[in-house]
Structures are given as structure tokens and as C-alpha cells.
Short mmCIF file of C-alpha atoms and ligand atoms in Angstrom, two decimals:
data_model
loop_
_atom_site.label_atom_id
_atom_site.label_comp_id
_atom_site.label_asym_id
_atom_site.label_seq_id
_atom_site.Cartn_x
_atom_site.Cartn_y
_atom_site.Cartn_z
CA UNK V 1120 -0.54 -30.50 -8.45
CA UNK V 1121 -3.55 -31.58 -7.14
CA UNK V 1122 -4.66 -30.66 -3.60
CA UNK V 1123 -3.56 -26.88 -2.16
CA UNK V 1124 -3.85 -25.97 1.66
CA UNK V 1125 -4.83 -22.63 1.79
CA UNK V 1126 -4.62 -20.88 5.04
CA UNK V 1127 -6.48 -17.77 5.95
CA UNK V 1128 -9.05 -19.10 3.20
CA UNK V 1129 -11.91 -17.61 5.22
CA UNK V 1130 -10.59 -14.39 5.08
CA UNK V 1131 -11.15 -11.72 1.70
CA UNK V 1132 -8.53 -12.42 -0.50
CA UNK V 1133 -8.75 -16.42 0.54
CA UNK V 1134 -12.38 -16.84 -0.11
CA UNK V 1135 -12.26 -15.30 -3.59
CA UNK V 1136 -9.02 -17.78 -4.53
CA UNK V 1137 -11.39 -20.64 -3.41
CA UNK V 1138 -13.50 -20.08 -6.42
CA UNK V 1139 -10.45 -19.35 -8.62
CA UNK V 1140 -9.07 -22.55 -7.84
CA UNK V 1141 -12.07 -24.57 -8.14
CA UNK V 1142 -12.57 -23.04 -11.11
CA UNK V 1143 -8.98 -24.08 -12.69
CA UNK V 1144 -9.83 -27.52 -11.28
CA UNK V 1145 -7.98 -27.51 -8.16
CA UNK V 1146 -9.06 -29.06 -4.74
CA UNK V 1147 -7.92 -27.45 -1.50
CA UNK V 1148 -8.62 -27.74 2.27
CA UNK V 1149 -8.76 -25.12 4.31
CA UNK V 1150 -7.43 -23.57 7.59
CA UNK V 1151 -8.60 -20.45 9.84
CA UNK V 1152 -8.83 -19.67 12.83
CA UNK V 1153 -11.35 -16.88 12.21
CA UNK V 1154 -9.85 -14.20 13.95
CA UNK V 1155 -10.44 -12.21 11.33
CA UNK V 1156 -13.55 -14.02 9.44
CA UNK V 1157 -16.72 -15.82 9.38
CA UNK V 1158 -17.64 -19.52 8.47
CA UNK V 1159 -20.48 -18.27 6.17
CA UNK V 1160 -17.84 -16.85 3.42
CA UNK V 1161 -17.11 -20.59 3.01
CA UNK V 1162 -20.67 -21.29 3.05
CA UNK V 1163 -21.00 -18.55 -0.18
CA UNK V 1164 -18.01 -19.83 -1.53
CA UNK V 1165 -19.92 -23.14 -1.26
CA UNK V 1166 -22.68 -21.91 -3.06
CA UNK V 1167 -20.71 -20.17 -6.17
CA UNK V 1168 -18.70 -23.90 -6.70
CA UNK V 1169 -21.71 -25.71 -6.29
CA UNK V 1170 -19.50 -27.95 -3.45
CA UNK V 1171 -18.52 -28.42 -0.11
CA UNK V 1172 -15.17 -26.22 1.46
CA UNK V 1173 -13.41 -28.79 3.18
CA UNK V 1174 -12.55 -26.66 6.18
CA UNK V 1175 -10.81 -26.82 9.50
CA UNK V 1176 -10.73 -23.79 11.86
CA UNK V 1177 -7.53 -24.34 13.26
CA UNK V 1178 -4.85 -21.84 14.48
CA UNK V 1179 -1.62 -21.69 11.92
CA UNK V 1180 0.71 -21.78 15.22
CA UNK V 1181 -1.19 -25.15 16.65
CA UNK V 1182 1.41 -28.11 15.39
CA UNK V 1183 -0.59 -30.62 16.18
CA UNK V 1184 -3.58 -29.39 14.53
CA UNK V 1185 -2.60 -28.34 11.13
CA UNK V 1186 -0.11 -31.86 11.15
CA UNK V 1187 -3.86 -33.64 11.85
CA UNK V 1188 -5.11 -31.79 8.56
CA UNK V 1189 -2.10 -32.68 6.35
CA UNK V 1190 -2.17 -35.99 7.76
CA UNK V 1191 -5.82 -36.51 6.65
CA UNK V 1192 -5.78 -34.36 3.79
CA UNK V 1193 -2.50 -34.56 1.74
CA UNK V 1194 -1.28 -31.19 0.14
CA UNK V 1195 1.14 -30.49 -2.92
CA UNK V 1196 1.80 -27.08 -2.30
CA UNK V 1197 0.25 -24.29 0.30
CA UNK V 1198 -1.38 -20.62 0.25
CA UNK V 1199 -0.28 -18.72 2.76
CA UNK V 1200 -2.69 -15.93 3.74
CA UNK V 1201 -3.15 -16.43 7.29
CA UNK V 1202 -1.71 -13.37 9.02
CA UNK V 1203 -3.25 -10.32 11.09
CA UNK V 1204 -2.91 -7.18 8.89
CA UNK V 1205 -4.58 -4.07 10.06
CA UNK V 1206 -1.71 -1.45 10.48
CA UNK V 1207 -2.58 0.37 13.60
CA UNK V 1208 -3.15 -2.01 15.69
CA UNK V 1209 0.07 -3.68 14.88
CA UNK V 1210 1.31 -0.89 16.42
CA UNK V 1211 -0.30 -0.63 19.25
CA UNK V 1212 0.09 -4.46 19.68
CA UNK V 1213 3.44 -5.51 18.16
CA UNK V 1214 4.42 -8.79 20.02
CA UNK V 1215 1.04 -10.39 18.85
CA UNK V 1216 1.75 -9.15 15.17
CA UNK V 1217 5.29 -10.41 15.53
CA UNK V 1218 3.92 -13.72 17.36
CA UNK V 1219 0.70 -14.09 15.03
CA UNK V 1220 2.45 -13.48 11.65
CA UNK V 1221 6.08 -14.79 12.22
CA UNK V 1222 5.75 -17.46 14.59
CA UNK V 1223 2.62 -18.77 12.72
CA UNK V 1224 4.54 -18.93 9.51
CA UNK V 1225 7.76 -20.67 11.09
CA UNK V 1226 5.31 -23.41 12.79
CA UNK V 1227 3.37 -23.70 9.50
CA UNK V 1228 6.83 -24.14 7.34
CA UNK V 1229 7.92 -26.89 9.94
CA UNK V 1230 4.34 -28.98 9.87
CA UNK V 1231 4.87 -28.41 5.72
CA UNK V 1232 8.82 -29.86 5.61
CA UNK V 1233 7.30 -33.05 7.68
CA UNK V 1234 4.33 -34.17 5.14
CA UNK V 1235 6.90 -33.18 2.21
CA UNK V 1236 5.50 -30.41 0.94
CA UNK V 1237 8.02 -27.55 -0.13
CA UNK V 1238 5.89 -25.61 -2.26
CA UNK V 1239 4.34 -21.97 -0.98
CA UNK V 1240 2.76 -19.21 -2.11
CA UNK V 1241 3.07 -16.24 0.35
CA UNK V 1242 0.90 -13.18 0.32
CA UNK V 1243 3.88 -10.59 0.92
CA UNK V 1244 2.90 -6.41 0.36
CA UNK V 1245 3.54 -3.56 -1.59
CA UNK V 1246 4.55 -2.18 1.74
CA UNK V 1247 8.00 -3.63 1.82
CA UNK V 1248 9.23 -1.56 -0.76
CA UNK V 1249 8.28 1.51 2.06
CA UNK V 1250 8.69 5.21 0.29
CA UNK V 1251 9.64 3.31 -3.51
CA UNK V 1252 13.02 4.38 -4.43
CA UNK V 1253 11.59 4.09 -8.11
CA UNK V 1254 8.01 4.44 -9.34
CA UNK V 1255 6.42 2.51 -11.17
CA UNK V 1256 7.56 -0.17 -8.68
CA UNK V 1257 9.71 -3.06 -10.27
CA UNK V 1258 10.64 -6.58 -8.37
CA UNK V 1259 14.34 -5.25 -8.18
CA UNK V 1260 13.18 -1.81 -5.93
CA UNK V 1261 15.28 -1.91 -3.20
CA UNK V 1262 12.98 -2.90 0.03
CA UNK V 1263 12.07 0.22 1.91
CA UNK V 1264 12.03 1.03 5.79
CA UNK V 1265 8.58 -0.32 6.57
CA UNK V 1266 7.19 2.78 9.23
CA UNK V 1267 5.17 -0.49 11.37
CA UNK V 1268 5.06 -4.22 12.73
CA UNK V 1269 2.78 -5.32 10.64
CA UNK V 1270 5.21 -4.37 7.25
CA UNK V 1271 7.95 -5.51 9.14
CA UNK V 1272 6.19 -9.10 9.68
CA UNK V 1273 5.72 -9.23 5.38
CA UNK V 1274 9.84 -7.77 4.62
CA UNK V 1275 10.97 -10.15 7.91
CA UNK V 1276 8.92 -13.21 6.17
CA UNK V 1277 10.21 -12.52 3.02
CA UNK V 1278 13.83 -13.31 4.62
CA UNK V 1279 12.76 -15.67 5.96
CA UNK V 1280 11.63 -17.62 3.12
CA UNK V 1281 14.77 -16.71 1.32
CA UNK V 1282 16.97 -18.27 3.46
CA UNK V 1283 15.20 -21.48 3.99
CA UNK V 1284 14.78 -21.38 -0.15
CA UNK V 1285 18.30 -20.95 -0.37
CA UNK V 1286 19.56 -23.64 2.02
CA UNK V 1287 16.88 -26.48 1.10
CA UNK V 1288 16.25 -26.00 -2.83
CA UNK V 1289 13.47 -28.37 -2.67
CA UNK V 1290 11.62 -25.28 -1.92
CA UNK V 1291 9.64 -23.97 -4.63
CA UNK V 1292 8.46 -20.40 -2.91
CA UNK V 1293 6.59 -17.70 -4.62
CA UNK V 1294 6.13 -13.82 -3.20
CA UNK V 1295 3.54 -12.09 -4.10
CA UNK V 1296 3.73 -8.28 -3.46
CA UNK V 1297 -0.03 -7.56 -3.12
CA UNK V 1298 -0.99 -3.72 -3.99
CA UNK V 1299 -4.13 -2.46 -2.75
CA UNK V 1300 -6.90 -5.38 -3.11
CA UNK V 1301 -10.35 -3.84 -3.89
CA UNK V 1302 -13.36 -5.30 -5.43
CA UNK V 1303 -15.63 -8.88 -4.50
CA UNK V 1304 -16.58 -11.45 -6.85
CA UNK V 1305 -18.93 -10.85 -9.38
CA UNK V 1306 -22.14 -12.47 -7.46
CA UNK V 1307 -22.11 -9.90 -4.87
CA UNK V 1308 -22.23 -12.79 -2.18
CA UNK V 1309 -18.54 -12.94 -1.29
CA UNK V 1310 -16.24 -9.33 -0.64
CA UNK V 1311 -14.53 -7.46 1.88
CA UNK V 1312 -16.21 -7.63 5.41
CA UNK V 1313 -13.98 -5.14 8.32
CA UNK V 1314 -14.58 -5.62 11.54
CA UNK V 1315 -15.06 -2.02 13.18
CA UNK V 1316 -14.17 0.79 11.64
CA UNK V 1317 -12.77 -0.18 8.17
CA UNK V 1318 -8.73 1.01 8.00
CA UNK V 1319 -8.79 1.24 4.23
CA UNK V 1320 -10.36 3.19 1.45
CA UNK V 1321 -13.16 1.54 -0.18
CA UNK V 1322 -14.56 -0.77 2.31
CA UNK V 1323 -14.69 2.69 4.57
CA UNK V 1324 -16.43 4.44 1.20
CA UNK V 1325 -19.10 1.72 0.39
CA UNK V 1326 -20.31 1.91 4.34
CA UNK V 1327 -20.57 5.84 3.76
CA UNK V 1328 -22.34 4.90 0.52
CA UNK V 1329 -24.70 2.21 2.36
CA UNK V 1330 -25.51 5.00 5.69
CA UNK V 1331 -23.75 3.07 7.94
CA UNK V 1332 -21.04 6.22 8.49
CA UNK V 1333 -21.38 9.54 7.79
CA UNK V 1334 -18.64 10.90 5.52
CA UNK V 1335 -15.49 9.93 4.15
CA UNK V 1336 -12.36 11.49 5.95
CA UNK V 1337 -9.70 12.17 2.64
CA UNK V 1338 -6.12 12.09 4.47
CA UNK V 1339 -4.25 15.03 2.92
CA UNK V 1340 -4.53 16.92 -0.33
CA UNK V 1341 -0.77 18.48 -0.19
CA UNK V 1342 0.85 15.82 -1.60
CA UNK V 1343 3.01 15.91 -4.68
CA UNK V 1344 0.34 14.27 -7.03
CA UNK V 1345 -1.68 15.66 -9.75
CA UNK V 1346 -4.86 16.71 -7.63
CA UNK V 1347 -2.69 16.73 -4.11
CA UNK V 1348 -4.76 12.76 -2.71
CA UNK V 1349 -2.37 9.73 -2.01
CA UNK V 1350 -2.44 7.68 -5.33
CA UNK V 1351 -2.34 3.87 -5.18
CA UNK V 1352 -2.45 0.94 -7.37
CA UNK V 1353 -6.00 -0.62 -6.84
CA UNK V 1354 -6.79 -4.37 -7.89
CA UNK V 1355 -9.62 -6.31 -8.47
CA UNK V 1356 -9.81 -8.99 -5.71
CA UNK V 1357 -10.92 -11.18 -8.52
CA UNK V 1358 -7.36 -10.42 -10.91
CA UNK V 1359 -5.29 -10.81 -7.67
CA UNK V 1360 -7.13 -14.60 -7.00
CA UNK V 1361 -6.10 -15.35 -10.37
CA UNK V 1362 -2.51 -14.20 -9.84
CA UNK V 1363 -2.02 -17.27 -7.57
CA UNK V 1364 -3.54 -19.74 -10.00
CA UNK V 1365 -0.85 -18.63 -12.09
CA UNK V 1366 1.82 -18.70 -9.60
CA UNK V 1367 0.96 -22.06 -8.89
CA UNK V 1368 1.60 -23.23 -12.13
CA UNK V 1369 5.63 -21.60 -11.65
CA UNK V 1370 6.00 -23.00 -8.80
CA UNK V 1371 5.09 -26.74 -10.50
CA UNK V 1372 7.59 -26.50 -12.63
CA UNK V 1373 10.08 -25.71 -9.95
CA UNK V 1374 10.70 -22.22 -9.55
CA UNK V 1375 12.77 -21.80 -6.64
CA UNK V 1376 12.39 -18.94 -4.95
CA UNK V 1377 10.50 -16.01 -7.30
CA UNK V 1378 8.97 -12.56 -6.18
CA UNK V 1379 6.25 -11.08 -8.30
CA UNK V 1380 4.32 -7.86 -8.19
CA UNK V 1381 0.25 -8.11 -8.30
CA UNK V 1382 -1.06 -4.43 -9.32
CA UNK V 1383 -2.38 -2.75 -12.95
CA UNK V 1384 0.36 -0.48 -13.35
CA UNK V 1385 -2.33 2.14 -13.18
CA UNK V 1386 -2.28 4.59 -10.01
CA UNK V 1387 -5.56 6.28 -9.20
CA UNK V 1388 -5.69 9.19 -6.60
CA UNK V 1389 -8.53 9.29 -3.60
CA UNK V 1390 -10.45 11.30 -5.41
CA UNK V 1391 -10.61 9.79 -8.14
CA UNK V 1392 -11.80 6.67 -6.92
CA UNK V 1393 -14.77 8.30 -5.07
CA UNK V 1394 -15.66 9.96 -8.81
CA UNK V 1395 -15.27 6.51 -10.26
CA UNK V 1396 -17.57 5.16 -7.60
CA UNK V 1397 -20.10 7.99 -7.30
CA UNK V 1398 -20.06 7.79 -11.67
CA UNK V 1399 -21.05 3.86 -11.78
CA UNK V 1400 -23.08 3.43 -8.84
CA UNK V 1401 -24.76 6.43 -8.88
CA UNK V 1402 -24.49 7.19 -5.26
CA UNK V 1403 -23.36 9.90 -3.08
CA UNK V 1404 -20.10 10.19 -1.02
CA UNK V 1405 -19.71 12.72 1.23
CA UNK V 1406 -16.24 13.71 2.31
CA UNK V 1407 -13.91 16.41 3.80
CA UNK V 1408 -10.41 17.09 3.81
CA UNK V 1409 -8.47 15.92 6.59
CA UNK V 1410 -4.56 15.84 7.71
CA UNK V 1411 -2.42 13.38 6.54
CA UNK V 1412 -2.06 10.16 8.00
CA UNK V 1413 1.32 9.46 9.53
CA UNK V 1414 3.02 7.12 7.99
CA UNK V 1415 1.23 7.19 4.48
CA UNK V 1416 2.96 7.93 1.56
CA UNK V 1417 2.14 10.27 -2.15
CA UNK V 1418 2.48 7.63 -4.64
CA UNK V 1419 3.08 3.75 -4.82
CA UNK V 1420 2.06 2.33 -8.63
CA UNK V 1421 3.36 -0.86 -9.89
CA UNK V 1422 5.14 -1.93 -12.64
CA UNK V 1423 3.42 -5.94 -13.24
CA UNK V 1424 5.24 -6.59 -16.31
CA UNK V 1425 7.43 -9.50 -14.51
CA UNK V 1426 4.19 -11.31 -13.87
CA UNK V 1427 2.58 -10.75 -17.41
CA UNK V 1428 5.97 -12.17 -18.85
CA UNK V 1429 6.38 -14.79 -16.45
CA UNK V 1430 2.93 -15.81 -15.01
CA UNK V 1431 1.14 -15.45 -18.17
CA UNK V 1432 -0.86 -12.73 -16.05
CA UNK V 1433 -2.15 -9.48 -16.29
CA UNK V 1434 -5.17 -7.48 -14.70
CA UNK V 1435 -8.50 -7.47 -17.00
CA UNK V 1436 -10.25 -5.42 -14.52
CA UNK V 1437 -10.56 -1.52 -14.34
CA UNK V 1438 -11.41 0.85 -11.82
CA UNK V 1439 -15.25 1.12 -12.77
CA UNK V 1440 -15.55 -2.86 -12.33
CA UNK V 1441 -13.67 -2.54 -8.75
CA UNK V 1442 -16.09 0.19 -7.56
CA UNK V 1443 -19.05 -1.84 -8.98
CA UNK V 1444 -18.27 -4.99 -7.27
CA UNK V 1445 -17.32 -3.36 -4.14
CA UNK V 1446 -20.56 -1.78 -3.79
CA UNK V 1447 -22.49 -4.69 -5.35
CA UNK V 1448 -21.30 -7.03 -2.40
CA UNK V 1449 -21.73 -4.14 0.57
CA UNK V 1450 -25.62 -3.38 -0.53
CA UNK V 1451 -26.45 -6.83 -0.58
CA UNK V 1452 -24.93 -7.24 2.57
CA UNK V 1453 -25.02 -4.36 4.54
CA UNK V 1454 -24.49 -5.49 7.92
CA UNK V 1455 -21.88 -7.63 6.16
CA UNK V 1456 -21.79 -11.59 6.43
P1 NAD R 2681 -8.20 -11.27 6.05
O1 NAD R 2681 -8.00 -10.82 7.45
O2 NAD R 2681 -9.54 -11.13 5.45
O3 NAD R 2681 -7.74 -12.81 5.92
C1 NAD R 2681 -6.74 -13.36 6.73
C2 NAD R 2681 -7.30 -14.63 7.36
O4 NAD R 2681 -6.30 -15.23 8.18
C3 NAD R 2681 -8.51 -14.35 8.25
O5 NAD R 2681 -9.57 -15.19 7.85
C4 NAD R 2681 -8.04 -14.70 9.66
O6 NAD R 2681 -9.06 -15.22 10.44
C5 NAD R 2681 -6.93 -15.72 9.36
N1 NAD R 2681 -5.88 -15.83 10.39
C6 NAD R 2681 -5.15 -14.83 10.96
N2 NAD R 2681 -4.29 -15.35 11.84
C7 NAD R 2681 -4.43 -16.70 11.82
C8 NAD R 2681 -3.84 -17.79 12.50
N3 NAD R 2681 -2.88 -17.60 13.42
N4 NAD R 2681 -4.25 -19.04 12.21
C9 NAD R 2681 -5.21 -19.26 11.30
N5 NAD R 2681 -5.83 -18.28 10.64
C10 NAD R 2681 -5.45 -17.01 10.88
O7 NAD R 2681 -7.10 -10.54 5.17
P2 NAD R 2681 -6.92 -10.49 3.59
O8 NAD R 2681 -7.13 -9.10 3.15
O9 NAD R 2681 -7.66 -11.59 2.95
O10 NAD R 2681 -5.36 -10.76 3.50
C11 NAD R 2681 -4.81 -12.05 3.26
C12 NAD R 2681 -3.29 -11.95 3.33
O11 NAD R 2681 -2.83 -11.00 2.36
C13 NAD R 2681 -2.78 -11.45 4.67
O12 NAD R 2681 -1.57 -12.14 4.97
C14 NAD R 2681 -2.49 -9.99 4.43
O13 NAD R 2681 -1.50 -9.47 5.27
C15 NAD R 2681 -2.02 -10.03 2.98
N6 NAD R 2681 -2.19 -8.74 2.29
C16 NAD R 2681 -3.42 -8.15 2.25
C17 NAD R 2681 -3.60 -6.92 1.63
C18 NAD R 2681 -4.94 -6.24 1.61
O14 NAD R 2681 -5.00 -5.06 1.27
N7 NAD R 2681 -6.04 -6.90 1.92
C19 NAD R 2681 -2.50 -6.31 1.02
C20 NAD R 2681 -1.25 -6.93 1.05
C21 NAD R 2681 -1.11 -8.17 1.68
C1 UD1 R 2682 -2.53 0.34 3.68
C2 UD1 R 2682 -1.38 0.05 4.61
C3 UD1 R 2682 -0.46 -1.00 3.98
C4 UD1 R 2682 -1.26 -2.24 3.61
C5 UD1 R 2682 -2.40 -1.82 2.69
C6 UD1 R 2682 -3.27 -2.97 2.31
C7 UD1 R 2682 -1.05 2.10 5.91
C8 UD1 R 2682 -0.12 3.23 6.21
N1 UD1 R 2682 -0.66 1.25 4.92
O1 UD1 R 2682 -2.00 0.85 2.48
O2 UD1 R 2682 0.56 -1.35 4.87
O3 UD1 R 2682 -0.43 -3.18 2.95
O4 UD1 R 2682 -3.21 -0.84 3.37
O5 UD1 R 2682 -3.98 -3.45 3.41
O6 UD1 R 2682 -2.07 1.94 6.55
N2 UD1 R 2682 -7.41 6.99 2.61
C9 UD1 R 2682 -8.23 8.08 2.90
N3 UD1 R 2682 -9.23 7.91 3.80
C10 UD1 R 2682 -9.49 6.71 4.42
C11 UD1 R 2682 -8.66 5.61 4.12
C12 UD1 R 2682 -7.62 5.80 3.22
O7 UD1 R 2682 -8.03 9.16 2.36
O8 UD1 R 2682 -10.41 6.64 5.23
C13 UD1 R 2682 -6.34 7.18 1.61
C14 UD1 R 2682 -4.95 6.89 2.13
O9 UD1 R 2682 -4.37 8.05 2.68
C15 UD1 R 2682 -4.24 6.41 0.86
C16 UD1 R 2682 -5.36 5.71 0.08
O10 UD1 R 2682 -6.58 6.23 0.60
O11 UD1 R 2682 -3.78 7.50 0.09
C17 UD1 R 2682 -5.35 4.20 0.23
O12 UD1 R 2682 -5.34 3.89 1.62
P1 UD1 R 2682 -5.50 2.39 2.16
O13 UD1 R 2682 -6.67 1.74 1.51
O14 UD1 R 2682 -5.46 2.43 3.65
O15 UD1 R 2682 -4.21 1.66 1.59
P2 UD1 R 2682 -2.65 2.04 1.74
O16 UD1 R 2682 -2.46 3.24 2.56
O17 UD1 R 2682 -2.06 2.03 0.38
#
């Protein structure tokens, strides 16, 4: 395999699998419509390759456009990222979740089956496994009842790309189930960059760390865990990018359809990733106690050993590196990109 499309490759996750793949020796084009991102992470990215991003900012659910890109630039297999994925406002806006995420990914499939090119890597969730029936979280956890639209886009596409798997077995389709991406590459140049008020936990700490809010709000201390905080298993953006270099090399030697878990294995509770953030950067993090958030659960760890055995894969980075990186990339940037 050669050339990858990567869609979405503006966005966090896609801008730090740029440099992984360039780095493994790939080439790739890339498509965004930057809802959700800003040219000038492709301009870093630029920068940390030492070449040009051949990029396109095109919408996943224009036909002709992406077929214009595949026609010009020919692709062996595809990185799906593109996808809207804050969880409230799928909520309050369902139908352009459903439209955005699902209808994007049908068009994108068909444009792919014309230019012969069943092979795709799709960024799927943690979330589909809802409350885990089992913890740590194997591949074979029954799927969970996902509590909003935008988990219900990731479980729906899943199906999706089952059935079309199962009926055409050209298809050579890889799931990853992401847990909780934290972290920015090692140059501080490229990271996380919410716009608004950041939904998740350490984008929302390093902007209380950098001024730009005032304290952290920790949703709920009453839950079954060891110190009562929801406890999650955080990545290094960097591992996860890496994860996908992997997968591409399964789905080259024809895969068929495979679903692999990207976490440590290690679960870390709220607080203890503001003490592992206030302990290596050496800054303060003010924060309170507040209720719960509905629809947030106690615990959700994973168990990666599928990938290690399979992929070749496993996480090298810890918690400290995560909190350094993350903070690394918002102080150099505060205002972000
Ligand atoms: P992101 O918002 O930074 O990146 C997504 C990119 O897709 C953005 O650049 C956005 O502009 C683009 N996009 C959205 N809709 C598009 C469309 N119709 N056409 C073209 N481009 C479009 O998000 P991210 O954190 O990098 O996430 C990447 C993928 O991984 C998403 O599918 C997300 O749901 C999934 N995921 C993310 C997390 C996480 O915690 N970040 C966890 C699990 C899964
Ligand atoms: C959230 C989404 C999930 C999505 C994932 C990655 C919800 C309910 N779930 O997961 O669908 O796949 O992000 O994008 O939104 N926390 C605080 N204060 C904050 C923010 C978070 O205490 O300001 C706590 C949360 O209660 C949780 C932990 O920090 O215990 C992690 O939260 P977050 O980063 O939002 O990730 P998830 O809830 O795991």
C-alpha cells in the first residue's frame, strides 16, 4: 500500500496520523471540510515532515468532490475520521449528527467501491460498549445502549460496515474502538484545539492551567471507584496514531472485517490525572466538586491485548508523558492554532 486518503486529517487525531504515516513511509491526501479544524494544523504537520500535505477541503457527503480527489489522487486504502463528535450537541442536534456522520460515511463508501478501493480504517469509540458488561473491556463485550446520537452514529456505523464487509469480501475493514485520546505530538506545535468550551477533561484542564478559565468543574465523587471520580482509559494521541499504522498493515494482508481496542489497559480517575498534571508541569489546577454528569459512567478501562497480539501494538506512553504533551502544545499555543 502506497497512497492512504485520510479524511478528517485536519482534525486532532488526523493531524498527528499524518506524521505517523509519513514517518512509516506512507503518502496520503487529505480531505476536510474544517468544520471542526484549521488549515494551519496541516501547515505544522508540514513543518514536522519537512513536506507538503496534499490537501483538499472538501465535504465527505459531496460525491463529486471527493470522486475529483480519488480521480486525481489514487488511494489503496482510506482513514476514516471525518465525523462531528461532541456529545451534547448531538443531542441537541441529532438529524445533523445522524446526516453528518452516517450519510457522510455511506457517500464516502460509495465514491471508495467506484475507484476500487475496499480497504478502511474507521475511527469507531469506546462508547459503543455503553455501561461495559465486563471491565477491563475486551473486543467480544457485548455493545452497550449508547445514552446519545453521536454513540449511536459510531455502534450504527459499525453495522454498517459489517454488513457491507460481509456481503462484498473484497472489503478489508478495520474498527478501531478509540478510548479517551489525550496528549499532542512531541513538538508542542500540533494537539488538541476545542472550539468553545472544551467537552472533555484535559483540553478543559490545560485552559484552567493556561488562565483562560477559572477552575475545573470534577463531575461527581460518589461513584463506585477507589477515590469516588469517573475513571477512564487515557491514550497518548501519539500511541493511538500509531495504532492505525499498524492496522494498516492487517488490513494489507486482507483482514476482512476486524475490531480492535486502542487504550493502555490502565484506568486513571479525575483526580488523578489533575495530580499527574499538577506533579509534571508544575502548575496549579483549581477545581470543585460538582454533580454528576448525566449520562457518564464510573469506570470504562480496556483490555488492548487483541491489538498487542494481532497489530504488533501496544501503548509506550504513560500518564506523565500525556499530561506533559498536553500542556506542552496548549502553552505554546494558548489561543490555540
Ligand atoms: P476532530 O473534530 O478534531 O476531527 C474530525 C475532523 O473531521 C475535523 O477536522 C472536521 O473538520 C472533519 N469533518 C467533520 N465532518 C466532516 C465532513 N462532513 N466532511 C469532511 N470533514 C469533516 O476530532 P478527532 O478527535 O480528531 O476525532 C477523529 C475521529 O475519531 C472522529 O470520527 C471521532 O468521532 C472519533 N473519536 C474521537 C475520540 C476523541 O476522544 N477525540 C474518541 C473516539 C472516537
Ligand atoms: C466522552 C464522551 C464519549 C466520547 C469521549 C471521547 C460523554 C458522556 N462521553 O467520554 O462519548 O467517545 O468523550 O470524545 O460525554 N470530567 C470532569 N470534568 C470535565 C470533563 C470531564 O470531571 O470538565 C470527567 C468525566 O466525568 C469523566 C472523565 O472526566 O469521568 C473523562 O471525561 P471526558 O474527557 O469527557 O471523556 P468520557 O466521558 O470518557
Amino acid at each position: 500500500m502506497k497512497r492512504i486518503l485520510v479524511t478528517g486529517g485536519a482534525g486532532y487525531i488526523g493531524s498527528h496520523t499524518l506524521v505517523e504515516l509519513a514517518e512509516a513511509g506512507y503518502d496520503f491526501v487529505v480531505v476536510d471540510n474544517l468544520c471542526n479544524s484549521n488549515k494551519e494544523s496541516l501547515h505544522r504537520v508540514a513543518k514536522i515532515i519537512g513536506r507538503e500535505v496534499p490537501f483538499f477541503k472538501v465535504d465527505i457527503r459531496d460525491k463529486d468532490g471527493l470522486s475529483k480527489v480519488l480521480d486525481e489522487y489514487s488511494c489503496d486504502a482510506c482513514i476514516h475520521f471525518a465525523g462531528l463528535k461532541a456529545v451534547g450537541e448531538s443531542v441537541a442536534k441529532p438529524y445533523e449528527y445522524y446526516e453528518n456522520n452516517i450519510g457522510g460515511t455511506l457517500v464516502l463508501i460509495d465514491v471508495l467501491k467506484q475507484h476500487n478501493c475496499k480497504n478502511i480504517i474507521f475511527s469507531s469509540s469506546a462508547t459503543v460498549y455503553g455501561n461495559p458488561a465486563v471491565i477491563p473491556i475486551t473486543e467480544e463485550c457485548p455493545k452497550g445502549k449508547c445514552t446519545n446520537p453521536y454513540g449511536q452514529t459510531k455502534s450504527m456505523l459499525e453495522e454498517i460496515f459489517m454488513d457491507i464487509q460481509k456481503a462484498d469480501p473484497q472489503w478489508n475493514i478495520v474498527l478501531l474502538r478509540y478510548f479517551n485520546p489525550i496528549g499532542a505530538h512531541k513538538s508542542g506545535t500540533i494537539g488538541e484545539n476545542p472550539n468553545g468550551i472544551p467537552n472533555n477533561l484535559m483540553p478543559y484542564i490545560t485552559q484552567v492551567a493556561v488562565g483562560k478559565r477559572k477552575e475545573l468543574g470534577v463531575f461527581g465523587n460518589d461513584y463506585d471507584t477507589p477515590d469516588g471520580t469517573g475513571v477512564r482509559d487515557y491514550i497518548h494521541v501519539v500511541d493511538l496514531a500509531k495504532g492505525h499504522v499498524c492496522a494498516l498493515h492487517v488490513l494489507q494482508n486482507g483482514c476482512g472485517l476486524s475490531i480492535y481496542n486502542l487504550g493502555t489497559g490502565r484506568g486513571y480517575s479525575v483526580l488523578d490525572v489533575i495530580n499527574a498534571f499538577v506533579k509534571v508541569n508544575g502548575v496549579d489546577v483549581p477545581y470543585s466538586i460538582k454533580p454528576r454528569r448525566e449520562g457518564d459512567i464510573a469506570t470504562c478501562y480496556s483490555d488492548p491485548t487483541k491489538a498487542e497480539r494481532e497489530l504488533g501494538w501496544k501503548a509506550q506512553f504513560g500518564i506523565e508523558d500525556m499530561c506533559r504533551d498536553a500542556w506542552l502544545f496548549q502553552k505554546n499555543n494558548p489561543e490555540g492554532y
